[in-house]
Coordinates of C-alpha atoms and ligand atoms in Angstrom, one line a residue:
X1 CA 6.9 14.2 7.3
X2 CA 9.4 11.8 8.7
X3 CA 9.4 8.2 7.4
X4 CA 10.2 5.3 9.7
X5 CA 13.7 4.2 10.6
X6 CA 15.7 2.5 7.8
X7 CA 15.6 -1.3 7.6
X8 CA 18.9 -2.9 6.6
X9 CA 19.0 -5.0 3.5
X10 CA 21.9 -7.4 3.2
X11 CA 23.7 -7.2 -0.2
X12 CA 23.3 -10.5 -2.1
X13 CA 26.0 -12.2 -4.2
X14 CA 23.4 -13.5 -6.6
X15 CA 20.9 -11.4 -8.4
X16 CA 17.2 -12.2 -9.1
X17 CA 15.3 -12.2 -12.4
X18 CA 13.4 -9.1 -13.7
X19 CA 10.1 -8.8 -11.9
X20 CA 6.9 -9.7 -13.7
X21 CA 3.7 -8.3 -12.1
X22 CA -0.1 -8.5 -12.7
X23 CA -1.4 -5.2 -14.0
X24 CA -5.0 -4.3 -13.0
X25 CA -5.4 -1.9 -16.0
X26 CA -4.6 -4.5 -18.7
X27 CA -5.5 -7.6 -16.7
X28 CA -2.3 -9.2 -17.8
X29 CA 1.3 -9.8 -16.8
X30 CA 3.9 -7.1 -17.4
X31 CA 7.6 -7.6 -16.9
X32 CA 8.7 -4.4 -15.2
X33 CA 12.2 -3.3 -16.2
X34 CA 12.7 0.1 -14.8
X35 CA 14.8 2.5 -16.9
X36 CA 16.8 4.0 -14.1
X37 CA 15.6 3.8 -10.5
X38 CA 12.2 2.0 -10.2
X39 CA 9.6 4.5 -9.1
X40 CA 6.9 3.2 -6.7
X41 CA 3.9 5.0 -5.2
X42 CA 1.8 3.2 -2.6
X43 CA -1.3 4.7 -1.1
X44 CA -0.7 5.2 2.6
X45 CA -2.9 5.1 5.6
X46 CA -5.6 7.5 6.8
X47 CA -4.2 7.7 10.3
X48 CA -6.7 6.3 12.7
X49 CA -7.2 2.6 13.6
X50 CA -3.8 1.8 12.2
X51 CA -2.1 -0.5 11.7
X52 CA -4.4 -3.5 11.2
X53 CA -3.5 -6.8 9.6
X54 CA -5.1 -5.7 6.3
X55 CA -2.9 -2.6 6.1
X56 CA 0.1 -4.7 7.0
X57 CA -0.7 -7.1 4.3
X58 CA -0.9 -4.4 1.6
X59 CA 2.4 -2.7 2.7
X60 CA 4.1 -6.1 2.8
X61 CA 3.0 -6.8 -0.8
X62 CA 4.7 -3.7 -2.0
X63 CA 7.7 -4.3 0.2
X64 CA 8.1 -7.6 -1.7
X65 CA 8.1 -5.6 -4.9
X66 CA 10.6 -3.2 -3.6
X67 CA 12.9 -6.1 -2.5
X68 CA 12.3 -8.0 -5.8
X69 CA 13.4 -4.9 -7.8
X70 CA 16.5 -4.5 -5.6
X71 CA 17.3 -8.1 -5.9
X72 CA 17.2 -7.7 -9.7
X73 CA 19.7 -4.8 -9.4
X74 CA 17.4 -1.8 -9.6
X75 CA 17.5 1.0 -7.1
X76 CA 14.1 2.0 -6.0
X77 CA 12.5 5.3 -5.3
X78 CA 9.5 4.7 -3.0
X79 CA 6.9 7.3 -2.1
X80 CA 3.9 6.9 0.2
X81 CA 1.4 9.4 1.5
X82 CA -0.5 9.8 4.7
X83 CA -4.0 11.1 4.4
X84 CA -3.8 13.2 7.5
X85 CA -6.9 15.3 6.7
X86 CA -10.0 13.7 5.3
X87 CA -13.7 13.1 6.3
X88 CA -13.2 9.7 8.1
X89 CA -10.3 11.0 10.2
X90 CA -12.2 14.2 11.2
X91 CA -15.3 12.1 12.0
X92 CA -13.4 9.8 14.3
X93 CA -11.6 12.6 16.1
X94 CA -15.0 14.3 16.6
X95 CA -16.6 11.1 17.8
X96 CA -13.9 10.3 20.4
X97 CA -13.3 13.9 21.4
X98 CA -9.7 14.3 20.5
X99 CA -8.0 16.9 18.4
X100 CA -7.7 15.6 14.8
X101 CA -4.0 16.7 14.5
X102 CA -3.1 14.8 17.6
X103 CA -5.0 11.7 16.5
X104 CA -3.3 11.8 13.1
X105 CA 0.2 12.3 14.6
X106 CA -0.3 9.6 17.2
X107 CA -1.6 7.0 14.7
X108 CA 1.1 7.9 12.2
X109 CA 3.8 7.3 14.8
X110 CA 2.3 3.9 15.7
X111 CA 2.2 3.0 12.0
X112 CA 5.9 3.9 11.7
X113 CA 6.8 1.6 14.6
X114 CA 4.6 -1.2 13.2
X115 CA 6.1 -1.0 9.8
X116 CA 9.6 -1.0 11.2
X117 CA 8.9 -4.0 13.4
X118 CA 7.6 -5.9 10.3
X119 CA 10.8 -4.9 8.4
X120 CA 8.9 -3.1 5.7
X121 CA 11.5 -0.9 3.9
X122 CA 10.9 2.7 4.7
X123 CA 9.8 5.0 1.8
X124 CA 12.2 7.6 0.6
X125 CA 9.4 10.1 1.1
X126 CA 6.5 9.7 3.5
X127 CA 4.3 12.7 2.6
X128 CA 1.3 14.1 4.4
X129 CA -1.8 15.6 2.8
X130 CA -1.6 18.7 5.0
X131 CA 2.0 19.5 4.1
X132 CA 1.1 19.0 0.4
X133 CA -1.7 21.5 0.2
X134 CA 0.4 23.9 -1.9
X135 CA 0.9 21.0 -4.4
X136 CA -2.8 20.3 -4.4
X137 CA -3.6 23.9 -5.1
X138 CA -1.1 24.0 -8.0
X139 CA -2.6 20.8 -9.5
X140 CA -6.1 22.1 -9.2
X141 CA -5.0 25.2 -11.1
X142 CA -3.4 23.2 -13.8
X143 CA -6.6 21.1 -14.2
X144 CA -8.6 24.3 -14.2
X145 CA -6.4 25.7 -17.0
X146 CA -7.2 22.5 -18.9
X147 CA -10.9 23.1 -18.5
X148 CA -11.5 20.2 -16.2
X149 CA -12.7 22.0 -13.1
X150 CA -16.1 23.4 -12.2
X151 CA -17.7 24.8 -9.1
X152 CA -20.8 23.6 -7.2
X153 CA -21.5 26.1 -4.4
X154 CA -18.2 26.3 -2.5
X155 CA -16.7 23.1 -3.8
X156 CA -14.6 22.4 -6.8
X157 CA -15.2 19.3 -8.9
X158 CA -13.2 17.5 -11.6
X159 CA -14.9 16.4 -14.8
X160 CA -14.1 12.8 -15.4
X161 CA -14.9 13.4 -19.1
X162 CA -11.7 15.5 -19.4
X163 CA -9.6 12.4 -19.5
X164 CA -10.1 10.3 -22.7
X165 CA -8.6 7.4 -20.8
X166 CA -11.1 7.5 -18.0
X167 CA -12.1 4.0 -17.0
X168 CA -9.0 2.3 -18.4
X169 CA -7.4 1.7 -15.0
X170 CA -10.3 -0.2 -13.4
X171 CA -12.2 -1.3 -16.5
X172 CA -15.5 -1.3 -14.6
X173 CA -18.9 -0.7 -16.3
X174 CA -20.7 2.4 -15.4
X175 CA -23.1 0.8 -12.9
X176 CA -20.2 -0.7 -11.0
X177 CA -18.5 2.7 -11.0
X178 CA -21.6 4.4 -9.7
X179 CA -22.0 1.8 -6.9
X180 CA -18.4 1.9 -5.8
X181 CA -18.2 5.7 -6.0
X182 CA -21.1 6.0 -3.6
X183 CA -19.7 3.3 -1.3
X184 CA -16.1 4.7 -1.2
X185 CA -16.4 8.4 -0.3
X186 CA -18.0 9.8 -3.5
X187 CA -21.2 11.8 -3.7
X188 CA -23.0 10.6 -6.9
X189 CA -26.3 12.2 -5.8
X190 CA -25.0 15.7 -5.3
X191 CA -27.2 18.2 -7.3
X192 CA -25.4 20.4 -9.8
X193 CA -22.7 18.0 -10.8
X194 CA -22.0 17.5 -14.6
X195 CA -21.5 13.8 -14.1
X196 CA -22.5 11.8 -10.9
X197 CA -19.0 10.3 -11.0
X198 CA -17.1 13.6 -10.8
X199 CA -15.0 13.8 -7.6
X200 CA -14.4 16.8 -5.4
X201 CA -10.9 18.2 -5.6
X202 CA -11.3 21.2 -3.2
X203 CA -13.9 21.1 -0.5
X204 CA -15.1 24.5 0.6
X205 CA -14.8 25.3 4.3
X206 CA -17.3 23.6 6.6
X207 CA -18.2 25.0 10.0
X208 CA -16.0 23.4 12.7
X209 CA -13.7 21.7 10.2
X210 CA -10.1 22.6 9.3
X211 CA -9.6 24.8 6.2
X212 CA -6.7 26.4 4.4
X213 CA -6.5 29.5 2.2
X214 CA -6.5 29.0 -1.5
X215 CA -7.2 31.1 -4.7
X216 CA -10.6 29.3 -4.8
X217 CA -11.5 30.1 -1.2
X218 CA -10.8 28.5 2.1
X219 CA -11.1 24.7 2.1
X220 CA -9.3 21.5 2.1
X221 CA -8.1 18.9 -0.5
X222 CA -10.3 16.1 -1.9
X223 CA -8.9 12.6 -1.6
X224 CA -7.8 11.7 -5.1
X225 CA -6.1 14.9 -5.9
X226 CA -3.9 14.4 -2.8
X227 CA -2.2 11.3 -4.2
X228 CA -2.1 12.6 -7.8
X229 CA -0.3 15.8 -6.5
X230 CA 2.1 13.9 -4.2
X231 CA 3.0 11.3 -6.8
X232 CA 3.6 13.8 -9.6
X233 CA 5.8 16.0 -7.4
X234 CA 7.9 13.3 -5.8
X235 CA 8.1 10.8 -8.7
X236 CA 6.9 12.5 -11.9
X237 CA 4.5 11.2 -14.5
X238 CA 4.7 7.6 -15.9
X239 CA 6.3 6.2 -12.8
X240 CA 6.6 2.4 -12.7
X241 CA 3.9 1.2 -10.3
X242 CA 1.0 2.7 -8.5
X243 CA 0.0 0.4 -5.6
X244 CA -2.6 -0.1 -2.9
X245 CA -5.3 -2.5 -1.7
X246 CA -7.9 -3.7 -4.2
X247 CA -10.5 -1.4 -2.5
X248 CA -8.6 1.5 -4.2
X249 CA -9.0 0.3 -7.8
X250 CA -12.1 2.5 -8.1
X251 CA -12.6 5.3 -7.6
X252 CA -9.3 6.2 -6.0
X253 CA -6.7 5.1 -8.5
X254 CA -8.9 5.8 -11.5
X255 CA -9.4 9.4 -10.4
X256 CA -5.7 9.9 -9.4
X257 CA -4.8 8.7 -12.9
X258 CA -7.4 11.0 -14.5
X259 CA -6.2 14.1 -12.6
X260 CA -2.6 13.4 -13.5
X261 CA -3.2 12.5 -17.1
X262 CA -5.2 15.6 -17.8
X263 CA -2.6 17.8 -16.1
X264 CA 0.3 16.1 -17.9
X265 CA -1.3 16.4 -21.4
X266 CA -2.1 12.6 -21.7
X267 CA 1.1 11.1 -20.3
X268 CA 0.1 8.1 -18.2
X269 CA 0.1 8.5 -14.5
X270 CA 1.7 5.1 -13.8
X271 CA 2.9 2.4 -16.1
X272 CA 1.3 -0.3 -14.1
X273 CA -1.4 -0.5 -11.4
X274 CA -0.9 -3.3 -8.8
X275 CA -3.4 -4.2 -6.1
X276 CA -3.3 -6.4 -3.0
X277 CA -6.2 -8.5 -2.0
X278 CA -8.4 -7.8 1.0
X279 CA -7.8 -9.5 4.4
X280 CA -11.0 -10.4 6.2
X281 CA -11.7 -11.3 9.8
X282 CA -14.8 -12.9 11.1
X283 CA -16.4 -13.2 7.7
X284 CA -16.0 -9.6 6.6
X285 CA -13.4 -7.4 5.1
X286 CA -11.2 -6.1 8.0
X287 CA -12.2 -2.5 8.0
X288 CA -12.3 0.5 10.3
X289 CA -16.0 1.0 9.6
X290 CA -16.9 -2.5 10.8
X291 CA -14.4 -2.4 13.6
X292 CA -13.3 -6.1 13.1
X293 CA -9.7 -5.2 13.4
X294 CA -6.6 -7.1 14.5
X295 CA -3.8 -4.6 15.3
X296 CA -0.2 -5.2 14.6
X297 CA 0.7 -3.2 17.8
X298 CA -1.6 -5.4 19.9
X299 CA 0.2 -8.5 18.7
X300 CA 3.5 -6.9 19.4
X301 CA 2.3 -6.0 22.9
X302 CA 1.4 -9.6 23.4
X303 CA 5.0 -10.6 22.8
X304 CA 4.3 -12.0 19.3
X305 CA 7.5 -11.9 17.3
X306 CA 6.7 -9.5 14.3
X307 CA 8.6 -12.0 12.1
X308 CA 5.9 -14.5 12.9
X309 CA 3.3 -12.0 11.8
X310 CA 5.3 -11.4 8.6
X311 CA 5.6 -15.1 8.0
X312 CA 1.8 -15.7 8.5
X313 CA 1.2 -12.9 5.9
X314 CA 3.8 -14.3 3.5
X315 CA 1.9 -17.6 3.3
X316 CA -0.8 -15.9 1.2
X317 CA -0.3 -14.6 -2.3
X318 CA -0.7 -10.8 -2.3
X319 CA -3.5 -10.8 -4.8
X320 CA -5.8 -13.2 -3.0
X321 CA -8.5 -12.3 -0.6
X322 CA -8.2 -14.3 2.6
X323 CA -9.3 -14.5 6.3
X324 CA -7.0 -13.8 9.2
X325 CA -7.2 -16.4 12.0
X326 CA -5.3 -16.8 15.2
X327 CA -4.5 -20.4 14.2
X328 CA -2.4 -19.1 11.3
X329 CA -0.5 -16.8 13.5
X330 CA 0.3 -19.5 16.0
X331 CA 1.3 -21.9 13.2
X332 CA 3.7 -19.2 12.0
X333 CA 5.2 -18.9 15.5
X334 CA 5.9 -22.6 15.5
X335 CA 7.2 -22.6 11.9
X336 CA 9.6 -19.8 12.7
X337 CA 10.9 -21.7 15.7
X338 CA 11.4 -24.8 13.5
X339 CA 13.2 -22.7 10.8
X340 CA 15.4 -21.2 13.5
X341 CA 16.3 -24.7 14.8
X342 CA 17.3 -25.8 11.3
X343 CA 19.2 -22.6 10.5
X344 CA 21.1 -22.7 13.8
X345 CA 22.8 -26.0 12.7
X346 CA 25.0 -24.2 10.1
X347 CA 25.1 -27.2 7.7
X348 CA 22.0 -28.4 6.0
X349 CA 20.4 -29.5 2.7
X350 CA 21.9 -27.8 -0.4
X351 CA 21.0 -24.1 -0.2
X352 CA 21.8 -22.9 -3.7
X353 CA 18.6 -24.2 -5.3
X354 CA 16.5 -22.8 -2.5
X355 CA 18.0 -19.3 -3.1
X356 CA 17.3 -19.6 -6.8
X357 CA 13.7 -20.7 -6.1
X358 CA 13.1 -17.9 -3.6
X359 CA 14.3 -15.2 -6.0
X360 CA 12.4 -16.8 -9.0
X361 CA 9.2 -17.0 -7.0
X362 CA 9.5 -13.4 -5.8
X363 CA 10.0 -12.1 -9.4
X364 CA 7.1 -14.2 -10.6
X365 CA 4.3 -11.8 -9.5
X366 CA 5.6 -11.7 -5.9
X367 CA 4.8 -15.4 -5.2
X368 CA 5.8 -15.4 -1.6
X369 CA 3.9 -18.7 -0.7
X370 CA 6.1 -20.5 -3.3
X371 CA 9.2 -18.9 -1.8
X372 CA 8.2 -19.9 1.7
X373 CA 7.3 -23.4 0.6
X374 CA 10.9 -23.8 -0.7
X375 CA 12.2 -22.8 2.7
X376 CA 9.8 -25.3 4.4
X377 CA 11.1 -28.1 2.2
X378 CA 14.8 -27.1 3.0
X379 CA 14.0 -27.1 6.7
X380 CA 12.4 -30.5 6.6
X381 CA 15.3 -32.0 4.6
X382 CA 17.8 -30.4 7.0
X383 CA 16.1 -31.6 10.1
X384 CA 15.3 -35.0 8.6
X385 CA 11.6 -34.7 9.4
X386 CA 10.7 -37.1 6.6
X387 CA 13.8 -39.3 6.8
X388 CA 17.5 -38.8 7.1
X389 CA 18.8 -35.3 7.9
X390 CA 20.6 -33.8 4.9
X391 CA 23.7 -31.8 6.0
X392 CA 25.6 -32.1 2.7
X393 CA 25.9 -28.3 2.4
X394 CA 28.3 -27.1 5.1
X395 CA 27.5 -23.4 4.5
X396 CA 23.7 -23.8 4.0
X397 CA 22.6 -21.4 6.8
X398 CA 25.1 -18.8 5.9
X399 CA 23.9 -18.9 2.3
X400 CA 20.2 -18.8 3.1
X401 CA 20.0 -16.3 6.0
X402 CA 20.9 -13.2 4.0
X403 CA 18.5 -14.2 1.2
X404 CA 15.6 -14.7 3.7
X405 CA 16.3 -11.3 5.0
X406 CA 16.9 -9.4 1.7
X407 CA 14.2 -11.0 -0.4
X408 CA 11.5 -11.9 2.1
X409 CA 12.3 -9.4 4.9
X410 CA 12.5 -12.3 7.4
X411 CA 15.3 -11.8 9.9
X412 CA 15.4 -15.2 11.5
Ligands
LIG1 N1 -5.3 6.9 2.8 C1 -6.0 6.1 1.8 C2 -5.2 5.8 0.6 S1 -4.6 7.3 -0.1 C3 -6.5 4.8 2.5 O1 -7.1 4.0 1.8 N2 -6.2 4.6 3.7 S2 -6.6 3.3 4.6 O2 -6.0 3.5 5.9 O3 -8.0 3.1 4.5 O4 -5.9 2.1 3.9 C4 -4.5 2.0 3.8 C5 -4.1 0.9 2.8 O5 -4.5 -0.3 3.3 C6 -4.8 1.0 1.4 O6 -3.9 0.6 0.4 C7 -5.9 0.0 1.5 O7 -6.2 -0.5 0.2 C8 -5.3 -1.0 2.4 N3 -6.3 -1.8 3.2 C9 -7.3 -1.3 3.9 N4 -8.1 -2.3 4.5 C10 -7.5 -3.5 4.0 C11 -7.8 -4.9 4.2 N5 -8.8 -5.3 5.0 N6 -7.0 -5.8 3.6 C12 -5.9 -5.4 2.8 N7 -5.6 -4.1 2.6 C13 -6.4 -3.2 3.2
LIG2 ZN1 -4.0 7.3 -2.3

């Protein structure tokens, strides 16, 4: 399917350091030095109730990675999926009485517009589950040839025991796995499964639900095989970073890795697994099932500058869990106005060290709050908020503006 419109990135005259990132699988820091183009896969939306601030926060996190790699001189190949057929989407369409295809198309289009407004760089490939069904079928066949597939009635399951590395992405104990599997779309209690943790890869046709022909009977893809198939096709195995929110650590990313690793004879799915924290609202995780959502499009429709939304998000480190409040948004609106005032002067406090700090912070596990704090300090010094205004750098604004845009995605 179509991605969103390109977002321009100014070319910088300075380059940033190599990017070091926290890896969920090892629990440690890894300096990611891509061999050729950096290859990034980020799990995309299930297109209903999009785009809420939690979604935006996760895509912003990986946008920072994309920008940090580029600043370090690496081209990036970025792939994202859209889960345009799955149980929750079908349930929502049914509940509100709209056609599921129409719901998915409408919400995907809104998501594209929100991403563009937030200056999230567009993926090179935005790939739907429905258009990827031939890839899913081919991957199920490869897994079947590896002895990893079995049937329960009309459904095909994948044996988690087929992957010797099962569990090494999330590192959870079995009880935690069982709990999360049940909470996040799995069916641990289904009779006839070899292991309660085995996920479905092909769901046989259900009355009233969409289904496609396959060598295993009519049906539709399971969730994890969708991302495994799309990532392998569009990036290949052992790509640099698999990303998503921390609610995807298990089972989703563990199962994607398992499918791919068994199909690829043990080659790792990704070299590093990175996860963004969860944004809450009103004391709970912002989620479609709870309905405690703040929509990017609603803020845009209320004349909120999307750059203020972006700045409010940038004030949180991508790995922390935090609560959205209106107060943070309005503070960001004011901060952006103050930044603009300082940047409109042309001259200001020395910009060179600020540029260095922004690029260093970004490369240091995407430390956006540190980068933003450096800009705050420059703005204060330039406006003389804490004393005399410093205008010793005649080209300060011209030096800073392209870096704010290229590294932080803030067009101010
Ligand atoms: N389509 C699947 C991934 S293949 C899916 O999880 N879709 S989603 O629409 O539920 O979520 C899209 C992305 O937003 C995922 O990476 C998810 O981890 C992230 N996300 C969802 N809720 C939040 C939240 N409250 N805070 C931060 N990120 C969130
Ligand atoms: Zn996914």
